CSV table of C-alpha atoms in Angstrom, one decimal:
chain,number,residue,atom,x,y,z
W,1,MET,CA,154.3,-199.3,222.8
W,2,ASN,CA,153.6,-200.1,219.1
W,3,ALA,CA,150.6,-202.2,217.9
W,4,ARG,CA,152.6,-205.4,217.7
W,5,GLU,CA,153.8,-205.1,221.3
W,6,ASN,CA,150.3,-204.2,222.4
W,7,ALA,CA,149.0,-207.3,220.7
W,8,LEU,CA,151.6,-209.4,222.5
W,9,VAL,CA,150.8,-207.9,225.9
W,10,GLN,CA,147.1,-208.6,225.3
W,11,LYS,CA,147.8,-212.2,224.2
W,12,TYR,CA,149.9,-213.0,227.3
W,13,ALA,CA,147.5,-211.3,229.7
W,14,LEU,CA,144.3,-212.8,228.2
W,15,SER,CA,145.8,-216.3,228.1
W,16,PHE,CA,146.9,-216.0,231.8
W,17,VAL,CA,143.5,-214.7,233.0
W,18,GLU,CA,141.6,-217.4,231.1
W,19,LYS,CA,143.7,-220.0,233.0
W,20,VAL,CA,143.2,-218.5,236.5
W,21,SER,CA,139.8,-216.8,236.3
W,22,ASP,CA,138.0,-219.7,238.0
W,23,HIS,CA,140.5,-220.2,240.8
W,24,ALA,CA,139.1,-219.6,244.3
W,25,ASP,CA,142.3,-217.7,245.1
W,26,ILE,CA,142.1,-215.3,242.2
W,27,TRP,CA,142.5,-212.3,244.4
W,28,ASP,CA,145.6,-213.7,246.1
W,29,ILE,CA,147.1,-214.1,242.6
W,30,TYR,CA,146.0,-210.5,241.9
W,31,ASP,CA,147.7,-209.3,245.1
W,32,GLN,CA,150.9,-211.1,244.3
W,33,ILE,CA,151.0,-209.5,240.9
W,34,SER,CA,150.4,-206.1,242.6
W,35,ASP,CA,153.4,-206.8,244.8
W,36,MET,CA,155.5,-207.6,241.8
W,37,ILE,CA,154.4,-204.4,240.0
W,38,ALA,CA,155.3,-202.4,243.1
W,39,ILE,CA,158.8,-204.0,243.2
W,40,ILE,CA,159.4,-203.3,239.6
W,41,HIS,CA,158.4,-199.6,240.1
W,42,ASP,CA,160.2,-199.2,243.4
W,43,SER,CA,163.4,-200.8,242.2
W,44,LYS,CA,163.3,-199.1,238.8
W,45,LEU,CA,163.7,-202.5,237.3
W,46,ASN,CA,161.8,-201.5,234.2
W,47,ARG,CA,164.7,-199.2,233.1
W,48,ILE,CA,166.9,-202.3,233.0
W,49,LEU,CA,164.2,-204.3,231.2
W,50,LEU,CA,163.8,-201.6,228.5
W,51,SER,CA,167.5,-201.0,228.1
W,52,ALA,CA,169.1,-202.1,224.8
W,53,THR,CA,172.5,-202.4,226.4
W,54,VAL,CA,171.4,-205.1,228.9
W,55,SER,CA,171.6,-208.6,227.5
W,56,ARG,CA,168.6,-210.9,227.4
W,57,ASP,CA,170.2,-213.3,229.9
W,58,GLU,CA,170.9,-210.4,232.3
W,59,LYS,CA,167.3,-209.2,232.1
W,60,ALA,CA,166.1,-212.7,232.8
W,61,ASP,CA,168.3,-212.9,235.9
W,62,PHE,CA,167.0,-209.6,237.2
W,63,VAL,CA,163.4,-210.7,236.7
W,64,ARG,CA,164.0,-214.1,238.4
W,65,THR,CA,165.2,-212.3,241.5
W,66,VAL,CA,161.7,-210.7,242.0
W,67,ARG,CA,159.7,-213.7,240.7
W,68,GLN,CA,159.2,-215.3,244.0
W,69,SER,CA,155.5,-216.2,243.8
W,70,ASN,CA,153.5,-218.8,245.6
W,71,PHE,CA,151.5,-219.5,242.5
W,72,TRP,CA,153.0,-221.6,239.8
W,73,GLN,CA,150.7,-219.9,237.2
W,74,ILE,CA,152.5,-216.6,237.8
W,75,ASN,CA,155.9,-218.2,237.7
W,76,ASP,CA,155.0,-220.0,234.5
W,77,LEU,CA,153.8,-216.7,232.9
W,78,ILE,CA,157.1,-215.0,233.8
W,79,GLU,CA,159.1,-217.9,232.5
W,80,ASP,CA,157.2,-217.8,229.2
W,81,ILE,CA,157.8,-214.1,228.9
W,82,LEU,CA,161.5,-214.6,229.6
W,83,ARG,CA,161.8,-217.6,227.2
W,84,ASP,CA,160.3,-215.6,224.4
W,85,GLY,CA,162.8,-212.7,225.1
W,86,ARG,CA,160.0,-210.2,226.0
W,87,ALA,CA,161.2,-209.1,229.4
W,88,ASP,CA,160.8,-205.6,228.2
W,89,LEU,CA,157.0,-206.2,228.2
W,90,LEU,CA,156.8,-207.7,231.7
W,91,LEU,CA,155.5,-204.6,233.5
W,92,ASP,CA,152.9,-203.9,230.8
W,93,ILE,CA,151.8,-207.6,230.8
W,94,LEU,CA,151.4,-207.7,234.6
W,95,GLU,CA,149.4,-204.4,234.6
W,96,ARG,CA,147.2,-205.7,231.8
W,97,VAL,CA,146.6,-209.0,233.8
W,98,GLN,CA,145.4,-207.0,236.7
W,99,PHE,CA,143.0,-205.0,234.5
W,100,TYR,CA,141.6,-208.1,232.9
W,101,ILE,CA,141.1,-209.9,236.2
W,102,SER,CA,139.3,-206.8,237.5
W,103,LYS,CA,137.2,-206.6,234.4
W,104,ASP,CA,136.3,-210.3,234.5
W,105,LYS,CA,135.2,-210.0,238.1
W,106,ASN,CA,133.8,-206.5,237.8
W,107,GLU,CA,135.8,-205.7,240.9
W,108,PHE,CA,138.4,-202.9,240.8
W,109,GLU,CA,141.0,-201.1,242.9
W,110,ALA,CA,139.9,-197.6,243.9
W,111,HIS,CA,142.9,-195.2,243.9
W,112,VAL,CA,142.2,-192.3,246.3
W,113,VAL,CA,144.4,-189.2,246.5
W,114,SER,CA,143.8,-187.0,249.6
W,115,VAL,CA,145.6,-184.7,251.8
W,116,TYR,CA,145.3,-186.9,254.9
W,117,PRO,CA,145.0,-190.6,255.4
W,118,LEU,CA,141.4,-191.9,255.4
W,119,THR,CA,139.9,-193.5,258.5
W,120,GLU,CA,138.3,-196.9,258.2
W,121,SER,CA,134.8,-195.4,258.3
W,122,GLN,CA,135.7,-192.9,255.6
W,123,LYS,CA,137.0,-195.8,253.4
W,124,GLU,CA,133.8,-197.7,253.9
W,125,ARG,CA,131.6,-194.7,253.0
W,126,LEU,CA,133.8,-194.1,250.0
W,127,ARG,CA,133.6,-197.8,249.0
W,128,ARG,CA,129.8,-197.7,249.1
W,129,LEU,CA,129.7,-194.4,247.1
W,130,VAL,CA,132.0,-195.7,244.4
W,131,GLU,CA,130.2,-199.1,244.1
W,132,LYS,CA,126.8,-197.3,243.8
W,133,ARG,CA,128.0,-194.6,241.4
W,134,PHE,CA,129.9,-196.9,239.0
W,135,SER,CA,128.0,-200.1,239.4
W,136,LEU,CA,131.0,-202.2,240.3
W,137,ARG,CA,132.7,-203.7,243.3
W,138,VAL,CA,135.8,-202.3,245.0
W,139,HIS,CA,138.4,-204.9,245.7
W,140,ASN,CA,140.8,-202.6,247.5
W,141,ILE,CA,141.4,-199.0,248.3
W,142,VAL,CA,144.8,-197.7,247.5
W,143,GLU,CA,145.7,-194.4,249.1
W,144,GLU,CA,148.1,-191.7,248.0
W,145,LEU,CA,148.7,-188.5,249.9
W,146,ASP,CA,149.0,-185.2,248.1
W,147,PRO,CA,149.1,-181.9,250.2
W,148,SER,CA,148.6,-179.9,247.0
W,149,LEU,CA,144.9,-180.9,246.9
W,150,LEU,CA,144.3,-178.6,249.9
W,151,GLY,CA,141.4,-180.7,251.0
W,152,GLY,CA,138.9,-183.2,249.6
W,153,PHE,CA,139.9,-186.2,247.5
W,154,ILE,CA,140.2,-187.6,244.0
W,155,VAL,CA,139.0,-191.2,243.4
W,156,THR,CA,139.9,-193.1,240.2
W,157,VAL,CA,138.3,-196.5,239.5
W,158,ASN,CA,138.5,-198.3,236.1
W,159,HIS,CA,139.4,-195.1,234.3
W,160,LYS,CA,136.5,-193.2,235.9
W,161,VAL,CA,137.1,-190.2,238.2
W,162,ILE,CA,135.4,-188.5,241.1
W,163,ASP,CA,137.2,-185.2,241.8
W,164,ALA,CA,136.0,-183.6,245.0
W,165,SER,CA,139.3,-181.8,245.7
W,166,VAL,CA,139.4,-178.2,246.9
W,167,ARG,CA,142.1,-177.5,244.3
W,168,THR,CA,139.7,-178.4,241.5
W,169,GLN,CA,136.9,-176.5,243.0
W,170,LEU,CA,139.1,-173.4,243.2
W,171,LYS,CA,140.1,-173.8,239.6
W,172,ASP,CA,136.4,-174.1,238.6
W,173,VAL,CA,135.7,-170.8,240.4
W,174,ARG,CA,138.7,-169.1,238.8
W,175,ASN,CA,137.6,-170.3,235.3
W,176,LYS,CA,134.0,-169.0,235.9
W,177,LEU,CA,135.3,-165.5,236.8
């Protein structure tokens, strides 16, 4: 993404977050945006949106099929993006909106990679650890399973990482030898 596109993404995202930051249902809006991002990733829609061979109208039609939000603010944002012919920036804008909402509320998603799913008590202990270590609140814990870790976990929150994986510990031992 070039500087001009980055400035556009920032403009759309900041404008949207300013409009919704005082809403009581801000986290419901956040969750719907998360769902839209997941749909875009799962359906590989972004390939179509970035394609030079797909027309502006076709891109708008594709986006409108996933735009089913309960919040008029989200629908208006997407329509503004489509009207301006910037469907290619939709995913970046939605991800930036999420980041700015989290930053505004100092409440972030914690992405946890582990070998096995975490129990509810492990999630709660992890939540307390992350909130204490990084001085922020955890909105949600998103889990990903990766058997290559061998054991332990890796937590990423707001670009900060706790790596307590066995794989990393073994690499550290190997590097010291």
